[in-house]
Coordinates of C-alpha atoms in Angstrom, one line a residue:
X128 CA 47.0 13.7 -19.3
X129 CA 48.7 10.4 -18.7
X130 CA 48.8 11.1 -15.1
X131 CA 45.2 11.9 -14.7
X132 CA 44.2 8.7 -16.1
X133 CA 46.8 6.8 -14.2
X134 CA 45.1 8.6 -10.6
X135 CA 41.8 7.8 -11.6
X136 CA 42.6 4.1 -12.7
X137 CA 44.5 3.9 -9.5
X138 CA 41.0 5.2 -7.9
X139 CA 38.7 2.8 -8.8
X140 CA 41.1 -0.1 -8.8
X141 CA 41.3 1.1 -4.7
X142 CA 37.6 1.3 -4.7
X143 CA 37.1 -2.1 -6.2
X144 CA 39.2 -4.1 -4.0
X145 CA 37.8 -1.8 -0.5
X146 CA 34.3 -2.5 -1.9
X147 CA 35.8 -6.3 -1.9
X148 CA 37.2 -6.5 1.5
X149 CA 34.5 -4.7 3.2
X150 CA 31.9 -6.8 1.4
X151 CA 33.9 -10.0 2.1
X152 CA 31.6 -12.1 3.8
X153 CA 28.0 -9.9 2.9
X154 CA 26.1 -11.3 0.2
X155 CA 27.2 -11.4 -3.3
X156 CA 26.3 -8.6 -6.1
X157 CA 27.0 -5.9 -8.6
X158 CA 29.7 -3.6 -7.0
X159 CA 28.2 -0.3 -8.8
X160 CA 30.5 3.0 -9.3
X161 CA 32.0 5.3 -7.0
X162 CA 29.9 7.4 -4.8
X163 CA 26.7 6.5 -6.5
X164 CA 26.6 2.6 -6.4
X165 CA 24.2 1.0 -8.6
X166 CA 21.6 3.8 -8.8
X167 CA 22.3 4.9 -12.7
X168 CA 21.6 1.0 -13.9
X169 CA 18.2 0.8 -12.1
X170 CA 15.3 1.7 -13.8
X171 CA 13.6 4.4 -12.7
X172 CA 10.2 3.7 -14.3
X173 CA 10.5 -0.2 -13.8
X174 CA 12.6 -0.5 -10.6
X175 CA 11.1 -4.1 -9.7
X176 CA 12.3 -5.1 -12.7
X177 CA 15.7 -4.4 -12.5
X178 CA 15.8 -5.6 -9.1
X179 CA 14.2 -9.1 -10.6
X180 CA 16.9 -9.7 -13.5
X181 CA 19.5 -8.9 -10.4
X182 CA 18.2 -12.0 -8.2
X183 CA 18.7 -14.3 -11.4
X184 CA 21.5 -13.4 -11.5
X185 CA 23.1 -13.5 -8.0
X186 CA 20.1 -15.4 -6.3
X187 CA 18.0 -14.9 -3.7
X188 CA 19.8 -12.6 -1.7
X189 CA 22.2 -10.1 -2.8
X190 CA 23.9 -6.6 -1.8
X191 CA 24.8 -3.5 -3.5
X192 CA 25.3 -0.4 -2.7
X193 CA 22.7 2.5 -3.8
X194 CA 24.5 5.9 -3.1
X195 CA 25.1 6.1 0.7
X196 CA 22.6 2.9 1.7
X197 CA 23.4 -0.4 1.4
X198 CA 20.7 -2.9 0.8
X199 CA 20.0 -6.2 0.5
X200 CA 17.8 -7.6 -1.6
X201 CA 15.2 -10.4 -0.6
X202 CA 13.1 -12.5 -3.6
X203 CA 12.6 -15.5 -1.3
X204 CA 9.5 -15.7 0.0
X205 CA 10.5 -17.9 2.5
X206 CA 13.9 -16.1 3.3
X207 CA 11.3 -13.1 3.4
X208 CA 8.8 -14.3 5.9
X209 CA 12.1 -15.6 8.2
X210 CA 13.9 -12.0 8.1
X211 CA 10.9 -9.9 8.7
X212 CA 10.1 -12.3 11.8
X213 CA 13.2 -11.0 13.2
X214 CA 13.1 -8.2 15.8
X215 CA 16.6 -6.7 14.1
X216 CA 15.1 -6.4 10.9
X217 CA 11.8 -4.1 12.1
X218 CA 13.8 -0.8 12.3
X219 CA 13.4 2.0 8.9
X220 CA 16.3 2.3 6.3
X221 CA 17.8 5.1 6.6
X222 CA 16.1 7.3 4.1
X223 CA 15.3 11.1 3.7
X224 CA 12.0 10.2 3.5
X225 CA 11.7 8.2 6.7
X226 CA 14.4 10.5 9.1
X227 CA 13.9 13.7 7.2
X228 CA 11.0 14.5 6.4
X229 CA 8.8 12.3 8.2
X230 CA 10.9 12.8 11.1
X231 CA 10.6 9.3 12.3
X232 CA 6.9 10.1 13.3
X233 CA 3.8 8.1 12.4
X234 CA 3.9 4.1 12.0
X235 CA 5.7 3.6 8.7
X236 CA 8.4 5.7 9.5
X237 CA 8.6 5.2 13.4
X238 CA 10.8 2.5 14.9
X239 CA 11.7 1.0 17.9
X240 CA 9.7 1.8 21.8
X241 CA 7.3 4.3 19.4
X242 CA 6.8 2.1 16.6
X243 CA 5.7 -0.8 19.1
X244 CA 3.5 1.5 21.4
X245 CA 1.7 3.0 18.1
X246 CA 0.9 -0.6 16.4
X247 CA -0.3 -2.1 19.7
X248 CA -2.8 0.8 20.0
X249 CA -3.5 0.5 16.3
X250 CA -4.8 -2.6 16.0
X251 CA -6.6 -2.4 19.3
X252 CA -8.4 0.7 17.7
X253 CA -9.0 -1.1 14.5
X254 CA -10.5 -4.2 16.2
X255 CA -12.8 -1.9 18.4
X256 CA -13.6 -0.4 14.6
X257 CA -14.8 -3.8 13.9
X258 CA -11.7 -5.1 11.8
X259 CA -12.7 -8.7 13.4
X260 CA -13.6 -12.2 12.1
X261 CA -17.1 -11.5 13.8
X262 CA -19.4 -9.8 16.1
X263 CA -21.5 -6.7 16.6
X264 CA -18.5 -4.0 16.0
X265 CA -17.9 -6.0 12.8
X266 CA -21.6 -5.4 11.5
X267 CA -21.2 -1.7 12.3
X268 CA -18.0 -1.6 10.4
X269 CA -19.7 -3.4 7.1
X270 CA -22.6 -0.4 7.4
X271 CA -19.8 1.9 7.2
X272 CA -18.8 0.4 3.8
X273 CA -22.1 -0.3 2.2
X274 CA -23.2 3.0 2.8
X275 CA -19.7 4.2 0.7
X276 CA -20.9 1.4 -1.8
X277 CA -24.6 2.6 -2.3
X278 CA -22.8 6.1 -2.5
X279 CA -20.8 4.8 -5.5
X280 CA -23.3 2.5 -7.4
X281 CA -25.6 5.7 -7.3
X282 CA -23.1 8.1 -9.3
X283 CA -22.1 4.8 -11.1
X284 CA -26.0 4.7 -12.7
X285 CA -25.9 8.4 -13.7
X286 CA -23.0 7.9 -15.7
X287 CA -23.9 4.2 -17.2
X288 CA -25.0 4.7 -20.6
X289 CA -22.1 6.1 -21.9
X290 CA -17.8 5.3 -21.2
X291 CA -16.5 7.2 -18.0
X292 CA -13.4 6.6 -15.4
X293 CA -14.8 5.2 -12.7
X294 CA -11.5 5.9 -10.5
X295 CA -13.1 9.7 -9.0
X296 CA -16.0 8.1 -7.8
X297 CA -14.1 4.9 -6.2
X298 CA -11.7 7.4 -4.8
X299 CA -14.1 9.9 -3.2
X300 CA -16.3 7.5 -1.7
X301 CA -13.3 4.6 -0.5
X302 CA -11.4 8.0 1.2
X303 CA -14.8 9.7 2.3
X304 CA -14.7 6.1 4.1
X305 CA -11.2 5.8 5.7
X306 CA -12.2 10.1 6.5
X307 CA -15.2 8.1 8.2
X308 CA -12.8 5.9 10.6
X309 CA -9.8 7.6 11.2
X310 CA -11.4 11.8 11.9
X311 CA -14.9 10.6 11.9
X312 CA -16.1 12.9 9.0
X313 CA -16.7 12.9 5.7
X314 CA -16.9 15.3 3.1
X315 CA -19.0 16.2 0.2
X316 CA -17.3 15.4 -3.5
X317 CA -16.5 19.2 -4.4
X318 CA -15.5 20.5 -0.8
X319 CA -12.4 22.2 -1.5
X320 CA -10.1 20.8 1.5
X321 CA -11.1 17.4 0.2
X322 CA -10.2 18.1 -3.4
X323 CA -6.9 19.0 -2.4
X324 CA -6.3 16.5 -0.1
X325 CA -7.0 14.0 -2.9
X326 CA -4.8 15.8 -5.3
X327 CA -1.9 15.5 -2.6
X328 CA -2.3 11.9 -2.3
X329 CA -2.3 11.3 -5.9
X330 CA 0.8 13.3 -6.6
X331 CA 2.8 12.5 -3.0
X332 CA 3.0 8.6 -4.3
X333 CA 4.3 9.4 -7.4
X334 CA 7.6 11.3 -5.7
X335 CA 7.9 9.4 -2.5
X336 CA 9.3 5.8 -3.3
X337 CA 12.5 3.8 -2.4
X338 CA 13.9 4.7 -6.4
X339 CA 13.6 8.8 -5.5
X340 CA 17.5 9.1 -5.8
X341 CA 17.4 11.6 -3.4
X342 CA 16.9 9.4 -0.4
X343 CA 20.0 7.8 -1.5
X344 CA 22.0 10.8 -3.0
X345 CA 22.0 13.9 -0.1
X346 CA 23.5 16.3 -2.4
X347 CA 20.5 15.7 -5.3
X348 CA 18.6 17.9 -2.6
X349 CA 21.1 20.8 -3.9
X350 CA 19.3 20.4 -8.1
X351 CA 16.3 22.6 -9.1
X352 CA 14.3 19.8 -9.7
X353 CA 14.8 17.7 -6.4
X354 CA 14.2 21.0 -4.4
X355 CA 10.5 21.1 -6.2
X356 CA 9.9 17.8 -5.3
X357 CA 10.9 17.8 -1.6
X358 CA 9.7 21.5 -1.8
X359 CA 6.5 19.9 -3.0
X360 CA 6.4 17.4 -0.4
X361 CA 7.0 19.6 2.5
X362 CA 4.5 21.8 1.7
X363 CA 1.7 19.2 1.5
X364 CA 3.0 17.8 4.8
X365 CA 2.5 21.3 6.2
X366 CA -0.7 21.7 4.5
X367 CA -2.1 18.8 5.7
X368 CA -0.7 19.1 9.4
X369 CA -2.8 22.4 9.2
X370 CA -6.3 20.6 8.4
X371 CA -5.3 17.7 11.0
X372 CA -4.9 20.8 13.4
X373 CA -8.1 21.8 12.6
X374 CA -10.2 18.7 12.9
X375 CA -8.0 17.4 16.1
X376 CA -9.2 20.9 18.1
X377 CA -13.1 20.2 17.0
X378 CA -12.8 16.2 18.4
X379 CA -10.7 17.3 21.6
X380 CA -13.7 20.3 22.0
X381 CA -16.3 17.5 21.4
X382 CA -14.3 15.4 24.0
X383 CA -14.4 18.1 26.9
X384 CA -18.1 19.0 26.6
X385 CA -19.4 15.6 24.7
X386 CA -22.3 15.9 22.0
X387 CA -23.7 12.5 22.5
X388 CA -24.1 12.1 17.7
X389 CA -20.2 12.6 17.6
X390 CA -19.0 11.1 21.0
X391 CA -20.7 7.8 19.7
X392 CA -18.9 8.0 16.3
X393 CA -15.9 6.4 16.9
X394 CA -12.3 6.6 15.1
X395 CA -8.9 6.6 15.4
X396 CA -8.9 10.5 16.3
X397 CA -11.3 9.8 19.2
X398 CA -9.5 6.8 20.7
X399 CA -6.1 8.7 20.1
X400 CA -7.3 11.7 22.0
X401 CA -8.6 9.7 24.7
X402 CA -5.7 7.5 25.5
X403 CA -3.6 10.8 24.9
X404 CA -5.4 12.3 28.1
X405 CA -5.7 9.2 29.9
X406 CA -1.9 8.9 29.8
X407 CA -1.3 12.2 31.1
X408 CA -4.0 12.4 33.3
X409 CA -1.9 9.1 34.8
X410 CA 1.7 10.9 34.6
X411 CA 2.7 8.2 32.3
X412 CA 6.2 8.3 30.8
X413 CA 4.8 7.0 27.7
X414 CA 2.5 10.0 27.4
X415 CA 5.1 11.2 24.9
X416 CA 4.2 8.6 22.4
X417 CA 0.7 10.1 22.4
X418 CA 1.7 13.5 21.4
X419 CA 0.1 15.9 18.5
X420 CA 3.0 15.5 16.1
X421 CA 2.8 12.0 16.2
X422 CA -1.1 12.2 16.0
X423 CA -0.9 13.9 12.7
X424 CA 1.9 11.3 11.4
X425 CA -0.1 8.7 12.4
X426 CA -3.5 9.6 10.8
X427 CA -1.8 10.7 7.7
X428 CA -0.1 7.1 7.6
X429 CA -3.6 4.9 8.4
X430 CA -5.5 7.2 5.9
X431 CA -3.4 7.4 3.2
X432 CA -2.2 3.6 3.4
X433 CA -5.4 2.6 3.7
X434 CA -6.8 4.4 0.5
X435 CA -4.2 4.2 -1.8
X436 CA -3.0 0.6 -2.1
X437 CA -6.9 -0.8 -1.9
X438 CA -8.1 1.8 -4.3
X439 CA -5.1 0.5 -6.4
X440 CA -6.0 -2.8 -6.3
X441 CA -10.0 -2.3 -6.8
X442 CA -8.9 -0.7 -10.0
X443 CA -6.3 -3.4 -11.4
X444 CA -8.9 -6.2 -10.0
X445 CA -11.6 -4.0 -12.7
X446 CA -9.5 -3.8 -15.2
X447 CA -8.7 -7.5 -15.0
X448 CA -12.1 -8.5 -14.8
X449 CA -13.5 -6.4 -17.7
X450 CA -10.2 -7.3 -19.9
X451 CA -11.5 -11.4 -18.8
X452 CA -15.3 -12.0 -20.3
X453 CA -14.6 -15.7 -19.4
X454 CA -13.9 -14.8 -15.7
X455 CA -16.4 -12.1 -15.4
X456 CA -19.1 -14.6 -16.4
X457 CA -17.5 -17.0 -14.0
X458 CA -17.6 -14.5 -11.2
X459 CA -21.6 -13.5 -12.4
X460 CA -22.8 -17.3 -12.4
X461 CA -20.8 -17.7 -9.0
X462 CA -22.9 -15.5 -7.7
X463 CA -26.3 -16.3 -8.8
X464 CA -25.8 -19.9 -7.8
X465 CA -24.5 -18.9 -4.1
X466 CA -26.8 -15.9 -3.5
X467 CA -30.1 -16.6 -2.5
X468 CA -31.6 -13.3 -1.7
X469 CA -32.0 -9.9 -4.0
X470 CA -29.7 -8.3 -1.3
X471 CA -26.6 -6.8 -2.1
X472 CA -23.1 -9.2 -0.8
X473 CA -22.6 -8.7 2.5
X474 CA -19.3 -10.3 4.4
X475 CA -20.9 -13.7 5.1
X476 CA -21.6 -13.8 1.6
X477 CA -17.9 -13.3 0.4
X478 CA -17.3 -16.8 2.0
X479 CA -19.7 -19.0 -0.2
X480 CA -17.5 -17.1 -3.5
X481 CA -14.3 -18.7 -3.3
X482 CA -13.7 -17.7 -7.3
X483 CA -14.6 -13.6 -6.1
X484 CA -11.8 -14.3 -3.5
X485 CA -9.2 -15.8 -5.7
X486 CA -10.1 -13.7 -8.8
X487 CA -9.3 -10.7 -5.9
X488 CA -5.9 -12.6 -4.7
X489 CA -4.9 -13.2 -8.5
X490 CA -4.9 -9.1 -9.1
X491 CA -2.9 -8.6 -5.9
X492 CA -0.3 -11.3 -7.3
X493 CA -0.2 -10.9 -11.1
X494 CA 0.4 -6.5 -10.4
X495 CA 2.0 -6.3 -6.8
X496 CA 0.6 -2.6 -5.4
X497 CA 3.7 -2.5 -3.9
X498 CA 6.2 -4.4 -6.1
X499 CA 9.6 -3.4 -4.3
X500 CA 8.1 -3.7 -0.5
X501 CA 8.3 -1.6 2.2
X502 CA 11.8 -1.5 3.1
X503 CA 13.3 -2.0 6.8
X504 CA 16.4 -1.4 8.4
X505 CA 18.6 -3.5 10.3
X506 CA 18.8 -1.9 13.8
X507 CA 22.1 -3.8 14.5
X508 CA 24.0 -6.4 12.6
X509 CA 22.3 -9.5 11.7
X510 CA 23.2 -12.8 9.7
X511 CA 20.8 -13.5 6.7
X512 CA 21.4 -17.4 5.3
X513 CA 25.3 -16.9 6.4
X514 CA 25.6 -13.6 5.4
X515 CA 26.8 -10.5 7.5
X516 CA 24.4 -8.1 7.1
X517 CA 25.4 -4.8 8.8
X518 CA 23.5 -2.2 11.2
X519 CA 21.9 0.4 9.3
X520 CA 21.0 -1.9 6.5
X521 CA 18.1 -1.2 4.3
X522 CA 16.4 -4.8 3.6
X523 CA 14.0 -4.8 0.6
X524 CA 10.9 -7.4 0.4
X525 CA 11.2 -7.7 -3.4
X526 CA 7.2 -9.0 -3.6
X527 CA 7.6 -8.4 -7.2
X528 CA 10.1 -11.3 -7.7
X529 CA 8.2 -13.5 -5.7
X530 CA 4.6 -13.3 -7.1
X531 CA 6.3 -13.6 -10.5
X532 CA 8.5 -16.3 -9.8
X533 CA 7.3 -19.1 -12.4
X534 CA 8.2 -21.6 -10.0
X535 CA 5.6 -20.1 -7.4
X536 CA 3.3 -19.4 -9.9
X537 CA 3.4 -20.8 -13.5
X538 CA 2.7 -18.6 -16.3
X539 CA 3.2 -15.9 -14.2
X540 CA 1.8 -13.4 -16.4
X541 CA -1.5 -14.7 -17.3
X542 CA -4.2 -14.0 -15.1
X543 CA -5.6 -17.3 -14.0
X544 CA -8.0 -17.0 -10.6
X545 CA -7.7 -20.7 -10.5
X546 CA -4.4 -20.4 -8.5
X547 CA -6.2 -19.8 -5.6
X548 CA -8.5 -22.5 -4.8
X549 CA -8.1 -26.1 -4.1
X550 CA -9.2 -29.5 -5.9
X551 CA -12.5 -29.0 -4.2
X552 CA -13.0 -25.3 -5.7
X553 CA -12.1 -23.8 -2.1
X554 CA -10.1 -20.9 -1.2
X555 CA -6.7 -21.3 -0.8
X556 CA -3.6 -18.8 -0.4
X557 CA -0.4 -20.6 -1.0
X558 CA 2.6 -19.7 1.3
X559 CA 4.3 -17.6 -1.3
X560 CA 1.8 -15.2 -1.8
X561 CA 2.5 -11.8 -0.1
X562 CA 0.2 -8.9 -0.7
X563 CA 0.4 -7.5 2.9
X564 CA 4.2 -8.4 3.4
X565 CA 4.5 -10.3 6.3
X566 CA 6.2 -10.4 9.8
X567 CA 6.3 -8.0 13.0
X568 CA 5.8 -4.7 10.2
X569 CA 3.6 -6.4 8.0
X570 CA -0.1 -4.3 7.2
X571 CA -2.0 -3.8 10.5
X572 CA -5.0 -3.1 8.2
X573 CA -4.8 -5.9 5.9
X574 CA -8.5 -7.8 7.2
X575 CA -10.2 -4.2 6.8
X576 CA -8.8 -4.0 3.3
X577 CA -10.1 -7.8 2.5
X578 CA -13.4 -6.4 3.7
X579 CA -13.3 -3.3 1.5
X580 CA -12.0 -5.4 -1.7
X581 CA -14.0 -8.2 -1.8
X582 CA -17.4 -5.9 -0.7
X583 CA -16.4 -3.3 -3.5
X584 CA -16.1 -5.8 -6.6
X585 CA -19.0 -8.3 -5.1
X586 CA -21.2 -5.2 -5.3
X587 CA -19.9 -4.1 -8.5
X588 CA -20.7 -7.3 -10.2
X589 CA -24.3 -7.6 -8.1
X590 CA -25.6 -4.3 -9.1
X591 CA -24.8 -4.3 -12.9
X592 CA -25.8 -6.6 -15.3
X593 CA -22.0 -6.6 -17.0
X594 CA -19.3 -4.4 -17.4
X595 CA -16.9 -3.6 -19.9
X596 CA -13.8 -1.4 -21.1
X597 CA -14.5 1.2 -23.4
X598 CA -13.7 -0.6 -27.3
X599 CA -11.2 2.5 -27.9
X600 CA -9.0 2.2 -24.7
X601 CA -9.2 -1.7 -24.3
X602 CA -7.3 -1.6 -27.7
X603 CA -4.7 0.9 -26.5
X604 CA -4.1 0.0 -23.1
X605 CA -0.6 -0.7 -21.6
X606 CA -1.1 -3.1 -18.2
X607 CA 2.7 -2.2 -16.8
X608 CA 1.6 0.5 -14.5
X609 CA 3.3 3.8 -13.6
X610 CA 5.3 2.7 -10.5
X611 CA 5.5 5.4 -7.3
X612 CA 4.9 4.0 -3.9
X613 CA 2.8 1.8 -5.6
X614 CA 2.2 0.4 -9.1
X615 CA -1.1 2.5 -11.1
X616 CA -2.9 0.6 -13.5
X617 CA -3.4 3.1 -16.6
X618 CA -6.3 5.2 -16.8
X619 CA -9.3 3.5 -18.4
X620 CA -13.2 4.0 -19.3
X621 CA -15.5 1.8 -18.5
X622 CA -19.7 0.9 -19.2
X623 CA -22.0 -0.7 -16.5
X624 CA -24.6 -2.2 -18.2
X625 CA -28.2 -2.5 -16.3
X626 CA -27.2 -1.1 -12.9
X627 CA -29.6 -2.0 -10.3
X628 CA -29.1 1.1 -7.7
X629 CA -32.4 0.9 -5.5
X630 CA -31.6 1.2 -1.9
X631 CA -33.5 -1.9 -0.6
X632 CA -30.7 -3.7 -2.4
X633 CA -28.9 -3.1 0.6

């Protein structure tokens, strides 16, 4: 018996001092157990937080070791906007989420000549959508959202006299919108593909985060419940590739003999297809990067990014507001003095309401959608403020840290618009807030989502006279959020008051 405890002492004193040696000159931080690292101390519901009380403790960069991955930790904003600059710091951590099942396909899991191919054409195909600062595509684009608002404020009316979630309706008419721009189609509340679709976004976020230990632990895949998750997973990949199929066949028919009502629509499907053929109508060697199975990556990745961290954010920004009288009536007289007209907010209009804006910016900061980041990968060895930081290293954006960093932003968890604007009552973002991430990976879709925000809440607020949490959850409501992918506000019933829902408002 003496023996056995002698081996194993001998074990980890070995394990200590090779974690030491290799880790000599890499940032400093907990040196975790064998084969496991730090995983069992993080919090599995709260993972931000752990990760927080860890940069107090070793500072604004620091290493450990989760299972088989190393990462580094970031809670610098400025040490975050320098490392994501970097070109060696856009690959993927090495994941089984990213390399496994995703493949390395789409544009959050792609890296290197695909990655770079796929964003160029991205943006280009989201500035032809009218994701620009002005111009005719632009008005086009904010008719594709008011026609989801008037869609919204219509079911809202129906239901205003008495408490009801509100989160079915945002979520069926802000996806029935990104349906609209990425396959150009929509579909009607109870069609059955779409209910399913929604359920499998709703219950993918919750299993596919950096905390899912299986990413980190391969043999985890090997336990019942792992193998239902990742079971789960591959299923609704497989599902979903099979609708994709569907609806890429119909476009690429509509393509070859053109019906003038579709060919006009555009989307991401349509311009994909068309620089798909142009490519290989050319002989182009990057005709590869154009292929189906990237196609259904990448529309799966633009519509589910899209919808699921700005639906999250409309709903904490609700919450917020309804939790605030003060601020709502702040945001109300705002409104009357600036608008002139009995027409609903457009975008122009969104500029002459610096509070709307920073009342907007305040619920992206005070609950972080995405609270631990998206993680990259080193592609090859880098230094990081004098540290060695090997190939193959995940690097984690810890937003969470930053936004709540009482020297950023003090009081950090009272919700105070005021942040955000200026001695003269303008607008103003200060260089530590991140809600997009930032550098060469940050969100390619983050002046569509702006739109979308600050059009959804400025409507809300026009078309009803207040609104309000429902006296029975308002008194029971926690405000920590479920964490996944992103970070959930709880569920929550709300009452419009006087809802103004006449077309000619628009």
């Amino acid at each position: 018996m003496i023996w056995t405890w002698c081996i194993g002492f001998g074990v980890l004193v070995l394990y200590i001092a090779v974690t030491f040696w290799v880790q000599r000159d890499q940032p400093p931080g907990p040196i975790g157990i064998p084969l496991v690292g730090y995983l069992p101390f993080i919090d599995a519901k709260k993972p931000y937080e752990t990760f927080t009380q860890l940069s107090k403790r070793y500072g604004p960069i620091y290493g450990l070791r989760m299972g088989k991955v190393y990462a580094v930790v970031l809670s610098n904003y400025s040490l975050i906007r320098t490392v994501l600059a970097k070109d060696e710091s856009t690959g993927r951590a090495p994941l089984h989420i990213t390399h496994g099942i995703m493949g390395g396909y789409g544009l959050i899991c792609a890296q290197g000549a695909l990655w770079r191919d796929q964003r160029k054409l991205s943006i280009e195909w989201l500035r032809r959508l009218g994701m620009t600062k002005f111009g005719c595509t632009r008005d086009k684009l904010e008719k594709r959202i008011h026609s989801s608002i008037k869609e919204m404020i219509e079911v809202i009316a129906t239901n205003a006299s008495s408490g009801f979630d509100p989160s079915a309706t945002i979520h069926h008419v802000l996806g029935n919108l990104m349906n609209d721009l990425v396959f150009g189609l929509k579909y009607e509340k109870l069609d059955k593909t779409w209910q399913f679709l929604q359920h499998l976004q709703e219950e993918g976020v919750k299993h596919i985060g950096v905390s899912m230990a299986a990413n980190f632990l391969p043999w985890l895949r090997y336990f019942p419940s792992t193998r239902r998750t990742i079971k789960f997973l591959l299923d609704g990949k497989a599902k979903t590739h099979a609708i994709y199929d569907a609806i890429i066949a119909e476009k690429r028919k509509n393509l070859q003999s053109p019906d003038v009502s579709d060919i006009n629509r555009e989307c991401i499907l349509k311009s994909f297809l068309e620089e798909s053929m142009s490519r290989q109508k050319a002989g182009r060697a990057d005709a590869s990067y154009c292929s189906d199975v990237q196609l259904r990556h990448l529309m799966a990745d633009l519509f589910g990014a899209g919808v699921d961290t700005t639906f999250t954010t409309i709903r904490w920004a609700l919450l917020y507001i309804a939790l605030n009288p003060a601020i709502q009536l702040h945001l109300r007289q705002e409104m009357e003095q600036a608008l002139t007209t009995n027409k609903a907010p457009n975008l122009d209009d969104i500029l002459l309401l610096p509070y709307l804006r920073a009342t907007i910016a305040e619920a992206q900061r005070i609950r972080t959608v995405v609270p631990v980041g998206i993680p990259h990968g080193t592609k090859k060895e880098m230094m990081i403020a004098g540290f060695r930081i090997p190939a193959n290293t995940m690097i984690m954006p810890l937003l969470w840290a930053v936004h709540m960093d009482p020297d950023n932003f003090p009081d950090p968890e009272k919700f105070k618009p005021e942040r955000f604007l200026d001695k003269d009552g303008k607008f103003s973002a200060p260089h530590c807030f991140l809600p997009f991430q930032s550098g060469k990976r940050m969100c390619l879709g983050d002046e569509l989502a702006r739109y979308v925000l600050h059009l959804y809440v400025a409507n809300l607020l026009f078309c009803c006279d207040w609104f309000d949490i429902v006296p029975e959850d308002a008194c029971s409501i926690d405000m920590t959020g479920t964490c996944g992918i992103t970070l959930t506000p709880p569920k929550y019933r709300m009452k419009f008051y006087k809802v103004k829902h006449n077309r000619e408002h628009f």
